[in-house]
Short mmCIF file of C-alpha atoms in Angstrom, two decimals:
data_model
loop_
_atom_site.label_atom_id
_atom_site.label_comp_id
_atom_site.label_asym_id
_atom_site.label_seq_id
_atom_site.Cartn_x
_atom_site.Cartn_y
_atom_site.Cartn_z
CA MET X 12 -0.15 0.15 0.07
CA THR X 13 3.08 2.47 0.85
CA ALA X 14 4.64 1.78 -3.04
CA LEU X 15 1.07 2.55 -4.24
CA VAL X 16 0.68 5.50 -2.29
CA ALA X 17 4.23 6.28 -3.25
CA GLN X 18 3.52 6.00 -6.98
CA VAL X 19 0.32 8.07 -6.71
CA ALA X 20 2.34 10.82 -5.19
CA ALA X 21 4.93 10.68 -8.06
CA PRO X 22 5.10 12.96 -10.84
CA SER X 23 3.00 12.16 -13.89
CA ARG X 24 4.91 9.66 -16.44
CA ILE X 25 4.86 10.38 -20.12
CA LEU X 26 4.95 6.59 -21.76
CA ASN X 27 6.58 6.26 -24.87
CA LEU X 28 4.14 3.89 -26.84
CA ALA X 29 6.69 2.62 -29.21
CA ARG X 30 7.83 0.24 -26.39
CA PRO X 31 5.41 -2.86 -26.57
CA GLY X 32 5.92 -2.60 -22.44
CA GLU X 33 4.93 0.96 -21.88
CA LEU X 34 1.77 0.51 -24.42
CA SER X 35 0.73 -2.71 -22.11
CA LEU X 36 0.85 -0.25 -19.42
CA ALA X 37 -1.46 2.17 -21.20
CA ILE X 38 -3.94 -0.54 -22.18
CA ALA X 39 -3.89 -2.49 -18.96
CA PRO X 40 -7.25 -1.96 -17.82
CA ASP X 41 -8.62 -3.17 -21.66
CA LEU X 42 -6.36 -5.95 -21.35
CA VAL X 43 -7.80 -6.63 -17.87
CA LEU X 44 -11.07 -6.88 -18.91
CA CYS X 45 -10.62 -8.49 -22.50
CA GLY X 46 -8.87 -11.20 -20.32
CA GLY X 47 -11.00 -11.86 -18.04
CA ALA X 48 -13.82 -11.87 -20.78
CA MET X 49 -12.14 -14.33 -23.24
CA LEU X 50 -11.32 -16.81 -19.46
CA LEU X 51 -15.12 -16.84 -18.71
CA LEU X 52 -16.20 -17.45 -22.27
CA LEU X 53 -14.13 -20.46 -21.56
CA TYR X 54 -16.29 -21.45 -18.68
CA ALA X 55 -19.91 -20.36 -20.29
CA ALA X 56 -19.13 -23.11 -23.05
CA TRP X 57 -17.96 -26.06 -20.53
CA ARG X 58 -20.83 -25.99 -18.72
CA PRO X 59 -24.27 -27.05 -19.95
CA GLU X 60 -27.03 -24.30 -20.13
CA SER X 61 -29.22 -23.26 -17.39
CA VAL X 62 -30.81 -20.60 -15.81
CA ALA X 63 -28.17 -20.88 -12.55
CA HIS X 64 -25.34 -21.67 -14.67
CA GLN X 65 -26.44 -18.18 -16.52
CA ARG X 66 -26.63 -16.40 -13.27
CA ARG X 67 -22.97 -17.81 -12.18
CA VAL X 68 -21.55 -16.44 -15.41
CA GLY X 69 -23.62 -13.00 -15.18
CA VAL X 70 -22.19 -13.01 -11.17
CA GLY X 71 -18.46 -13.51 -13.10
CA ALA X 72 -19.18 -11.03 -16.15
CA MET X 73 -20.08 -8.34 -12.99
CA ALA X 74 -16.60 -9.50 -10.80
CA VAL X 75 -14.26 -8.88 -14.25
CA ALA X 76 -16.21 -5.79 -15.29
CA LEU X 77 -15.63 -4.11 -11.40
CA ALA X 78 -12.12 -5.49 -11.65
CA THR X 79 -11.55 -3.05 -14.76
CA LEU X 80 -12.96 -0.62 -13.33
CA VAL X 81 -10.68 -0.37 -10.16
CA ALA X 82 -8.06 -0.37 -12.32
CA VAL X 83 -9.24 2.32 -14.25
CA VAL X 84 -9.55 4.06 -11.21
CA LEU X 85 -5.92 3.31 -10.38
CA VAL X 86 -4.25 4.23 -13.64
CA SER X 87 -6.00 7.02 -13.52
CA PHE X 88 -4.86 8.41 -10.10
CA LEU X 89 -0.88 7.59 -11.55
CA GLY X 90 -1.45 10.61 -13.85
CA TRP X 91 -0.06 8.92 -16.55
CA SER X 92 0.05 10.85 -20.12
CA SER X 93 1.42 9.89 -23.56
CA SER X 94 3.44 11.47 -26.30
CA GLY X 95 1.25 10.70 -29.52
CA GLY X 96 0.91 6.98 -30.46
CA PRO X 97 -2.03 5.12 -31.60
CA VAL X 98 -3.87 5.05 -28.31
CA ALA X 99 -4.82 8.11 -25.61
CA VAL X 100 -3.55 8.10 -21.90
CA ASP X 101 -5.47 10.69 -20.37
CA GLY X 102 -8.44 12.13 -18.30
CA PHE X 103 -10.85 12.10 -21.04
CA ARG X 104 -10.39 8.42 -21.56
CA TRP X 105 -10.26 7.20 -17.96
CA ALA X 106 -13.68 9.27 -17.22
CA SER X 107 -15.10 7.81 -20.33
CA ASP X 108 -14.27 4.21 -19.01
CA VAL X 109 -15.72 4.68 -15.98
CA ILE X 110 -19.10 5.08 -17.70
CA PHE X 111 -18.59 2.67 -19.99
CA LEU X 112 -17.91 0.01 -17.01
CA LEU X 113 -21.29 1.20 -14.55
CA ALA X 114 -23.16 0.84 -17.30
CA ALA X 115 -22.19 -2.44 -18.08
CA ILE X 116 -22.54 -3.78 -14.31
CA VAL X 117 -26.01 -2.43 -14.68
CA ALA X 118 -26.85 -4.01 -17.75
CA ILE X 119 -25.44 -7.39 -16.72
CA GLY X 120 -27.67 -7.30 -13.50
CA LEU X 121 -30.67 -6.37 -15.22
CA ALA X 122 -29.57 -9.29 -17.97
CA MET X 123 -29.32 -11.87 -15.08
CA ASP X 124 -32.98 -11.09 -13.67
CA TYR X 125 -34.54 -10.96 -17.45
CA ASN X 126 -33.11 -14.08 -18.77
CA ALA X 127 -34.07 -15.83 -15.71
CA ARG X 128 -38.02 -14.60 -16.13
CA GLU X 129 -37.70 -15.25 -19.58
CA GLY X 130 -36.46 -18.57 -19.02
CA ILE X 131 -33.25 -17.33 -21.45
CA THR X 132 -30.77 -20.07 -20.18
CA ALA X 133 -27.75 -18.90 -22.60
CA PRO X 134 -25.07 -17.13 -20.78
CA GLU X 135 -23.22 -15.80 -23.57
CA SER X 136 -25.26 -12.47 -23.57
CA HIS X 137 -22.99 -11.81 -20.58
CA VAL X 138 -20.11 -12.37 -21.81
CA LEU X 139 -20.69 -10.28 -25.10
CA ILE X 140 -21.52 -7.31 -22.86
CA LEU X 141 -18.30 -7.32 -21.77
CA PHE X 142 -16.44 -7.46 -25.24
CA ALA X 143 -18.75 -4.67 -26.55
CA THR X 144 -17.42 -2.92 -23.53
CA VAL X 145 -13.79 -3.74 -24.63
CA GLY X 146 -14.68 -2.12 -27.70
CA MET X 147 -16.24 0.93 -26.42
CA MET X 148 -12.96 1.40 -24.51
CA ILE X 149 -10.59 1.21 -27.49
CA MET X 150 -13.11 3.49 -29.22
CA ALA X 151 -12.59 6.60 -26.18
CA ALA X 152 -8.96 5.60 -26.39
CA ALA X 153 -8.25 5.60 -30.17
CA ARG X 154 -5.86 8.28 -31.29
CA ASP X 155 -5.44 6.65 -34.85
CA LEU X 156 -8.66 5.94 -37.29
CA MET X 157 -7.88 2.40 -37.88
CA VAL X 158 -7.43 1.81 -34.08
CA LEU X 159 -10.90 3.44 -33.53
CA PHE X 160 -12.45 1.57 -36.39
CA LEU X 161 -11.21 -1.74 -34.38
CA GLY X 162 -12.91 -0.27 -31.48
CA ILE X 163 -16.43 0.11 -33.10
CA GLU X 164 -16.57 -2.83 -34.92
CA THR X 165 -16.02 -5.08 -31.57
CA MET X 166 -18.86 -3.09 -29.97
CA SER X 167 -20.78 -3.39 -33.14
CA VAL X 168 -20.44 -7.31 -33.71
CA ALA X 169 -21.45 -7.85 -30.20
CA VAL X 170 -24.41 -5.31 -29.90
CA TYR X 171 -25.92 -6.99 -33.30
CA VAL X 172 -25.77 -10.11 -31.64
CA LEU X 173 -26.92 -8.68 -28.07
CA VAL X 174 -30.24 -6.95 -29.85
CA GLY X 175 -31.47 -10.42 -31.67
CA MET X 176 -30.59 -12.34 -28.07
CA ASN X 177 -34.50 -13.38 -27.58
CA ARG X 178 -34.74 -15.84 -30.69
CA ARG X 179 -38.57 -16.10 -29.34
CA SER X 180 -39.09 -12.66 -29.42
CA ALA X 181 -40.33 -11.21 -33.38
CA ARG X 182 -39.63 -8.05 -32.42
CA SER X 183 -36.18 -8.65 -31.33
CA ALA X 184 -35.15 -10.93 -34.64
CA GLU X 185 -36.70 -7.42 -36.77
CA GLY X 186 -34.43 -5.29 -34.66
CA ALA X 187 -31.51 -7.25 -35.01
CA LEU X 188 -32.18 -7.36 -38.81
CA LYS X 189 -32.28 -3.63 -39.35
CA TYR X 190 -29.47 -2.69 -36.76
CA PHE X 191 -27.32 -4.84 -38.49
CA LEU X 192 -27.91 -3.51 -42.00
CA LEU X 193 -28.16 0.11 -40.98
CA GLY X 194 -24.98 -0.73 -38.83
CA ALA X 195 -23.23 -2.28 -41.96
CA PHE X 196 -24.45 0.74 -43.81
CA SER X 197 -22.77 3.67 -41.63
CA THR X 198 -19.82 1.27 -41.07
CA ALA X 199 -19.27 1.77 -44.92
CA PHE X 200 -19.27 5.64 -44.47
CA LEU X 201 -17.14 5.20 -41.85
CA LEU X 202 -14.40 3.48 -43.64
CA TYR X 203 -14.84 5.51 -47.06
CA GLY X 204 -14.34 8.57 -45.00
CA ILE X 205 -11.27 7.03 -43.25
CA ALA X 206 -9.99 6.28 -46.34
CA LEU X 207 -10.37 9.51 -48.01
CA VAL X 208 -8.71 11.65 -44.66
CA TYR X 209 -6.19 9.08 -45.26
CA GLY X 210 -5.57 10.21 -48.86
CA ALA X 211 -5.63 13.71 -48.09
CA THR X 212 -3.36 13.81 -45.09
CA GLY X 213 -1.03 10.91 -45.70
CA SER X 214 -1.94 9.49 -41.96
CA THR X 215 -4.26 7.80 -40.35
CA ASN X 216 -2.86 9.36 -36.60
CA LEU X 217 -4.93 12.22 -35.30
CA SER X 218 -2.39 14.29 -33.88
CA VAL X 219 -0.43 14.27 -37.57
CA ILE X 220 -3.70 14.70 -39.52
CA GLY X 221 -4.32 17.65 -37.03
CA GLY X 222 -0.93 19.00 -37.63
CA ARG X 223 -1.41 18.45 -41.21
CA ILE X 224 -4.65 19.69 -41.63
CA SER X 225 -3.46 23.26 -40.32
CA ALA X 226 -2.01 23.52 -43.57
CA LEU X 227 -5.48 22.87 -45.57
CA SER X 228 -8.18 24.47 -45.93
CA LEU X 229 -11.18 21.72 -46.96
CA LEU X 230 -11.98 23.88 -50.16
CA GLU X 231 -8.50 23.38 -51.58
CA SER X 232 -8.45 19.74 -50.71
CA PRO X 233 -12.06 17.96 -51.92
CA MET X 234 -11.12 14.45 -50.92
CA LEU X 235 -10.53 15.59 -47.20
CA LEU X 236 -13.77 17.90 -47.41
CA VAL X 237 -15.51 14.54 -48.73
CA GLY X 238 -13.79 12.46 -46.02
CA VAL X 239 -14.48 14.66 -43.08
CA ALA X 240 -18.54 14.74 -44.20
CA LEU X 241 -18.27 11.13 -44.83
CA LEU X 242 -17.21 10.70 -41.13
CA PHE X 243 -19.77 12.61 -40.06
CA VAL X 244 -22.65 10.67 -41.63
CA GLY X 245 -20.98 7.72 -40.22
CA PHE X 246 -21.06 8.80 -36.56
CA GLY X 247 -24.05 10.47 -37.15
CA PHE X 248 -25.77 6.89 -37.24
CA LYS X 249 -24.33 5.88 -34.63
CA VAL X 250 -24.97 8.70 -32.15
CA ALA X 251 -28.86 8.38 -33.97
CA ALA X 252 -28.52 12.23 -34.65
CA ALA X 253 -31.62 13.28 -37.03
CA PRO X 254 -31.54 12.67 -39.85
CA PHE X 255 -29.72 9.45 -39.35
CA HIS X 256 -31.66 8.21 -36.25
CA MET X 257 -34.52 5.82 -38.00
CA TRP X 258 -32.89 2.76 -36.65
CA ALA X 259 -32.81 3.73 -32.72
CA PRO X 260 -36.91 3.17 -32.32
CA ASP X 261 -37.55 0.01 -34.06
CA VAL X 262 -34.37 -1.35 -32.53
CA TYR X 263 -35.00 -0.10 -28.93
CA GLU X 264 -38.49 -1.15 -28.92
CA GLY X 265 -37.52 -4.86 -30.20
CA ALA X 266 -34.11 -5.21 -28.26
CA PRO X 267 -34.56 -7.23 -24.40
CA THR X 268 -35.33 -4.53 -22.36
CA PRO X 269 -31.93 -4.88 -20.31
CA ILE X 270 -29.94 -4.41 -23.83
CA THR X 271 -32.29 -1.26 -24.31
CA ALA X 272 -31.08 0.39 -21.42
CA TRP X 273 -27.51 -0.13 -22.10
CA MET X 274 -27.91 0.86 -26.00
CA ALA X 275 -29.23 3.91 -25.14
CA ALA X 276 -26.43 4.86 -22.47
CA ALA X 277 -23.61 2.69 -23.02
CA VAL X 278 -23.49 2.78 -27.02
CA LYS X 279 -24.04 6.40 -27.27
CA ALA X 280 -21.52 7.33 -24.80
CA ALA X 281 -18.79 5.19 -26.68
CA ALA X 282 -19.38 6.69 -29.72
CA PHE X 283 -19.77 10.43 -28.65
CA ALA X 284 -16.20 9.43 -27.18
CA ALA X 285 -14.72 8.68 -30.34
CA PHE X 286 -16.28 11.60 -32.43
CA LEU X 287 -15.59 14.37 -29.37
CA ARG X 288 -12.07 13.23 -29.88
CA LEU X 289 -11.65 12.76 -33.57
CA LEU X 290 -13.21 16.69 -33.72
CA ILE X 291 -10.67 18.43 -31.16
CA GLU X 292 -7.33 16.55 -32.16
CA ALA X 293 -7.83 15.72 -35.76
CA PHE X 294 -10.37 18.31 -36.99
CA GLY X 295 -9.62 21.24 -34.42
CA HIS X 296 -8.23 23.25 -36.81
CA LEU X 297 -11.26 23.11 -39.28
CA TYR X 298 -13.43 24.31 -36.45
CA MET X 299 -14.70 27.03 -38.83
CA ALA X 300 -15.57 24.25 -41.21
CA TRP X 301 -17.15 22.00 -38.61
CA HIS X 302 -18.92 23.78 -36.58
CA ASP X 303 -21.80 24.81 -39.05
CA ALA X 304 -22.59 21.56 -39.84
CA LEU X 305 -22.64 20.48 -36.03
CA TRP X 306 -24.81 23.41 -35.14
CA TRP X 307 -27.58 22.35 -37.55
CA LEU X 308 -27.65 18.70 -36.58
CA ALA X 309 -27.65 19.36 -33.12
CA ALA X 310 -30.74 22.00 -33.95
CA ILE X 311 -32.45 19.75 -35.79
CA THR X 312 -32.07 16.86 -33.68
CA MET X 313 -33.15 17.80 -30.69
CA PHE X 314 -36.36 18.96 -32.02
CA VAL X 315 -37.20 16.21 -34.11
CA GLY X 316 -36.38 13.67 -30.98
CA ASN X 317 -38.68 15.87 -28.78
CA LEU X 318 -41.51 16.29 -31.05
CA VAL X 319 -41.75 12.82 -32.07
CA ALA X 320 -41.22 11.52 -28.38
CA LEU X 321 -44.79 13.57 -27.69
CA GLN X 322 -46.56 11.59 -29.63
CA GLN X 323 -45.34 7.97 -28.32
CA ARG X 324 -47.32 5.74 -26.22
CA ASN X 325 -45.04 2.89 -26.12
CA LEU X 326 -42.52 3.93 -23.51
CA LYS X 327 -39.48 2.27 -24.98
CA ARG X 328 -39.77 4.04 -28.22
CA MET X 329 -40.80 7.20 -25.99
CA LEU X 330 -37.62 6.93 -24.53
CA ALA X 331 -35.71 5.88 -27.97
CA TYR X 332 -36.98 9.23 -29.60
CA SER X 333 -36.07 10.65 -26.09
CA SER X 334 -32.45 9.62 -26.75
CA ILE X 335 -32.36 11.38 -29.73
CA GLY X 336 -33.58 14.53 -28.40
CA HIS X 337 -30.71 13.89 -25.43
CA THR X 338 -28.00 13.64 -28.63
CA GLY X 339 -28.78 16.76 -29.51
CA PHE X 340 -28.03 18.48 -26.19
CA LEU X 341 -24.76 16.53 -26.57
CA LEU X 342 -24.26 17.91 -29.52
CA VAL X 343 -24.79 21.43 -28.67
CA ALA X 344 -21.79 20.61 -25.98
CA ALA X 345 -19.67 19.38 -29.02
CA THR X 346 -20.12 22.67 -30.68
CA SER X 347 -18.60 24.65 -27.96
CA ALA X 348 -14.89 23.46 -28.48
CA THR X 349 -13.93 24.39 -25.02
CA PRO X 350 -12.46 22.80 -22.09
CA GLN X 351 -15.94 23.66 -20.14
CA ALA X 352 -17.40 21.76 -22.86
CA ALA X 353 -15.72 18.33 -22.44
CA GLY X 354 -16.72 18.65 -18.92
CA ALA X 355 -20.12 19.40 -19.17
CA PHE X 356 -20.15 16.79 -21.88
CA LEU X 357 -18.79 14.21 -19.55
CA PHE X 358 -20.99 15.60 -16.73
CA TYR X 359 -24.50 15.21 -18.86
CA LEU X 360 -23.54 11.84 -19.69
CA LEU X 361 -23.04 10.44 -16.27
CA ALA X 362 -26.43 11.65 -15.66
CA TYR X 363 -28.05 10.65 -19.05
CA THR X 364 -26.90 7.26 -18.15
CA LEU X 365 -28.08 6.68 -14.89
CA ALA X 366 -31.24 8.09 -15.39
CA THR X 367 -32.09 6.04 -18.59
CA MET X 368 -30.80 2.82 -17.08
CA GLY X 369 -33.19 3.35 -14.04
CA ALA X 370 -35.77 4.38 -16.47
CA PHE X 371 -35.35 0.90 -18.23
CA ALA X 372 -35.12 -0.72 -14.91
CA VAL X 373 -38.66 0.02 -13.89
CA ILE X 374 -39.61 -0.75 -17.43
CA MET X 375 -38.26 -4.22 -16.72
CA ALA X 376 -39.52 -4.79 -13.70
CA LEU X 377 -43.20 -4.81 -14.51
CA GLY X 378 -43.45 -6.43 -17.01
CA SER X 379 -43.06 -10.33 -17.99
CA GLY X 380 -42.62 -12.24 -20.93
CA GLU X 381 -46.80 -12.80 -21.40
CA GLN X 382 -47.12 -8.75 -20.67
CA PRO X 383 -44.54 -6.85 -21.18
CA ARG X 384 -46.29 -3.64 -19.87
CA GLU X 385 -44.38 -1.46 -22.07
CA ASN X 386 -47.22 1.49 -22.90
CA VAL X 387 -47.84 4.60 -20.88
CA GLU X 388 -51.29 3.17 -20.05
CA ASP X 389 -49.83 0.21 -18.56
CA PHE X 390 -48.28 2.75 -15.41
CA HIS X 391 -51.99 4.03 -14.88
CA GLY X 392 -52.08 4.24 -10.60
CA LEU X 393 -48.98 2.75 -10.22
CA TRP X 394 -48.64 5.17 -7.25
CA ASN X 395 -51.17 2.34 -5.48
CA GLU X 396 -49.59 -0.49 -6.40
CA ARG X 397 -45.89 -0.23 -6.22
CA PRO X 398 -45.18 3.27 -5.13
CA GLY X 399 -41.43 2.81 -4.78
CA LEU X 400 -41.42 2.09 -8.57
CA ALA X 401 -43.64 5.23 -9.23
CA VAL X 402 -40.91 7.62 -7.10
CA ALA X 403 -38.47 6.16 -9.04
CA MET X 404 -39.54 6.45 -12.04
CA THR X 405 -40.58 9.85 -11.00
CA VAL X 406 -36.89 11.04 -10.24
CA PHE X 407 -35.83 9.68 -13.62
CA MET X 408 -38.36 11.19 -15.92
CA LEU X 409 -37.16 14.62 -13.47
CA ALA X 410 -33.56 14.23 -14.11
CA MET X 411 -34.20 13.14 -17.92
CA LEU X 412 -36.18 16.85 -18.16
CA GLY X 413 -33.45 18.88 -16.02
CA PHE X 414 -36.02 19.69 -13.16
CA PRO X 415 -34.40 21.40 -10.24
CA ILE X 416 -34.05 19.17 -6.96
CA PHE X 417 -35.97 16.34 -7.17
CA GLY X 418 -34.53 15.59 -10.87
CA GLY X 419 -31.11 15.40 -9.17
CA MET X 420 -28.11 15.89 -11.14
CA GLY X 421 -30.44 16.06 -14.75
CA PHE X 422 -30.77 19.93 -13.38
CA PHE X 423 -27.18 20.63 -13.25
CA ALA X 424 -26.52 18.69 -16.45
CA LYS X 425 -28.28 20.43 -18.22
CA TRP X 426 -27.04 23.69 -16.74
CA TYR X 427 -23.51 23.15 -17.54
CA VAL X 428 -24.16 22.14 -21.21
CA LEU X 429 -25.98 25.38 -21.45
CA GLN X 430 -22.94 27.23 -19.53
CA ALA X 431 -20.40 25.92 -21.91
CA ALA X 432 -22.49 26.87 -25.07
CA LEU X 433 -22.41 30.24 -23.72
CA ASP X 434 -19.28 30.73 -22.95
CA ALA X 435 -18.01 29.45 -25.98
CA VAL X 436 -15.04 30.32 -28.03
CA ALA X 437 -18.02 31.83 -30.22
CA PRO X 438 -21.17 31.84 -27.73
CA GLN X 439 -23.86 29.62 -29.02
CA THR X 440 -26.77 32.13 -28.11
CA ARG X 441 -29.12 30.80 -30.57
CA LEU X 442 -28.13 26.94 -29.74
CA ALA X 443 -28.57 28.19 -26.07
CA VAL X 444 -32.10 29.03 -26.68
CA MET X 445 -33.23 25.80 -28.94
CA LEU X 446 -32.05 23.44 -25.93
CA VAL X 447 -34.34 25.46 -23.35
CA LEU X 448 -37.23 25.59 -26.01
CA ALA X 449 -36.73 21.79 -26.63
CA THR X 450 -36.04 20.74 -22.98
CA THR X 451 -39.80 22.48 -22.70
CA ILE X 452 -41.12 20.51 -25.05
CA SER X 453 -39.79 17.54 -23.45
CA ALA X 454 -41.81 18.17 -20.24
CA GLY X 455 -44.93 17.19 -22.02
CA TYR X 456 -44.08 13.75 -22.01
CA TYR X 457 -42.05 13.05 -18.85
CA LEU X 458 -44.34 15.17 -16.98
CA HIS X 459 -47.26 12.74 -18.76
CA VAL X 460 -45.86 9.57 -17.10
CA VAL X 461 -45.60 11.07 -13.81
CA MET X 462 -49.34 12.11 -14.04
CA VAL X 463 -50.78 8.81 -15.04
CA MET X 464 -48.34 7.02 -12.39
CA PHE X 465 -50.22 9.48 -9.97
CA MET X 466 -53.26 10.74 -11.05
CA LYS X 467 -54.63 7.81 -13.13
CA PRO X 468 -56.84 5.23 -11.76
CA ARG X 469 -55.69 2.00 -12.28
CA PRO X 470 -58.10 -0.59 -13.85
CA GLU X 471 -60.23 -2.85 -11.71
CA MET X 472 -59.95 -5.93 -14.00
CA ALA X 473 -55.77 -5.21 -14.16
CA PRO X 474 -53.45 -8.07 -13.10
CA PRO X 475 -51.41 -7.24 -10.53
CA LEU X 476 -48.03 -6.29 -11.19
CA PRO X 477 -44.88 -8.65 -10.47
CA ALA X 478 -42.59 -8.03 -7.83
CA PRO X 479 -39.10 -6.60 -9.55
CA GLY X 480 -36.31 -8.84 -9.23
CA GLN X 481 -33.29 -8.39 -6.75
CA MET X 482 -30.68 -7.00 -9.42
CA ALA X 483 -33.70 -4.53 -10.92
CA ARG X 484 -34.65 -3.78 -7.13
CA ALA X 485 -30.78 -2.88 -6.49
CA VAL X 486 -30.34 -0.79 -9.92
CA ILE X 487 -33.21 1.53 -9.13
CA VAL X 488 -32.21 2.16 -5.58
CA ALA X 489 -28.41 2.81 -6.90
CA THR X 490 -29.73 4.99 -9.43
CA VAL X 491 -31.88 6.98 -7.59
CA VAL X 492 -29.71 7.62 -5.16
CA LEU X 493 -26.71 8.38 -6.75
CA LEU X 494 -28.90 10.89 -8.96
CA LEU X 495 -30.45 12.69 -5.81
CA ALA X 496 -26.83 12.78 -4.36
CA PHE X 497 -25.06 14.05 -7.07
CA GLY X 498 -27.68 16.68 -7.50
CA VAL X 499 -27.64 17.88 -3.50
CA PHE X 500 -23.58 17.49 -3.84
CA PRO X 501 -22.21 17.64 -7.40
CA ASP X 502 -18.90 18.34 -6.56
CA PRO X 503 -17.19 14.83 -6.23
CA ALA X 504 -19.45 14.32 -10.27
CA VAL X 505 -18.18 17.90 -11.18
CA ARG X 506 -14.32 17.31 -10.46
CA TRP X 507 -14.80 13.88 -11.98
CA ALA X 508 -16.15 15.57 -14.95
CA ARG X 509 -13.24 18.04 -15.23
CA SER X 510 -10.60 15.21 -14.61
CA GLY X 511 -11.67 14.63 -18.23
CA THR X 512 -10.65 17.79 -19.85
CA GLN X 513 -7.30 16.44 -20.31
CA LEU X 514 -8.33 16.10 -23.74
CA VAL X 515 -8.61 19.72 -24.70
CA PRO X 516 -4.96 20.97 -24.81
CA ALA X 517 -4.93 19.35 -28.47
CA MET X 518 -7.38 22.17 -29.65
CA PRO X 519 -5.97 25.10 -30.99
CA ALA X 520 -5.78 28.02 -29.13
CA ALA X 521 -9.44 29.96 -28.23
CA ALA X 522 -7.72 33.27 -29.74
CA ALA X 523 -6.78 31.30 -32.92
CA ILE X 524 -9.96 30.00 -33.53
CA PRO X 525 -12.70 32.94 -35.41
CA ALA X 526 -15.91 33.34 -33.91
CA PRO X 527 -18.75 31.96 -36.98
CA ALA X 528 -20.67 34.37 -38.03
CA GLY X 529 -24.23 34.92 -36.84
CA GLN X 530 -23.81 32.52 -33.72
#
């Protein structure tokens, strides 16, 4: 312990990633997760399928994810950094990894209850979540376009299988097919974009690309212009930004509820983490060129997601469109190009992850194989029969709305994004006004769910609601406590989010970035 404390107190060490030993140190948490997942896969295949066996594999998967989380925290305390290389060693990477691993632990816990209730004996779903999380961690760390592509494919292949994991559900099979086809389509955009950017700059390393782009203009390099545009389209699909969002509602509705919760939170967070690093480290000098495109993408996404969510009566579809609206809010932070924006981005992702996974946990807890209970009408009078779940769902809805006090850290998440937009290099005043308007629109469907739980009577002939499973109950309690605690005492979460701003120094100095006209 004394040696560990001495290491933590030691000055920051700059790793030379050209040396295999130091590269291994840089990716140590990823190796822990990948190695643990492979060993767990062998164990899962060794024993015959049963509900008890899938639960044991689930417990093992949670232990592997927790061990990786501890490794991430320890490595982040060491204060290591790297000069160039294919992977980043910085605070943004470690802060992003914390979100991915927390989401994985929650998703595995929910999947254990879901599989037991639905009679699904295959234990591979827990291992696939771990492998997908490996891909997410690679995406957040990638400082090379080929490493980024490797991470995206590692994550995507696992998620394609997880969406169709419930083989008895036609909706699950339909969602998996749609996600696979559109995912492959978006991957083609990304791959062509990578090829064109490499052709224009002669490198796949983000730092080298950023240095060479500083001497180029998009108008002078059509190849670079098309490459950047294709990368924007590819990531637009991955984060479900309008108008590239059409896959999300059907996939979220058809996937098993624990996987939907995990996709809405972790998969979106991973795509955003990779996108933000790409914008800042590779295309920071092109801020004037991509700012307007991202500005319009954020504005359209906020309004499309929230306006269409108003019309939904299926809660999973409603939350799918809600997540599209939240994509727009996160894009507001991405347009700001400041250290405060990176911190606001991470804080918002944490609040959104907790609220989203908690809300889906409530939906899962109330359903069963014969009666999923995914419609708003199924929540009528929930306060009378399951008051604890009604209160928890209220906290989650208010957190996603950004309501003060009772919405916990959701209010501060919206506030920090709004503040980042107004304090940007080019103050995003119009976008900030649009954010407030879109949030006001979202109150219509969030508060409607709260209203029916407390004010609508439960049908007399309605069957009794099932009791939540142990893991679902633990997830709901933990997410409510964290949301409210960080709402009252936000300082620990704020300090954690600020640790992620280490990514930002690769951005050109604020004074060197002229303000876009009219913003």
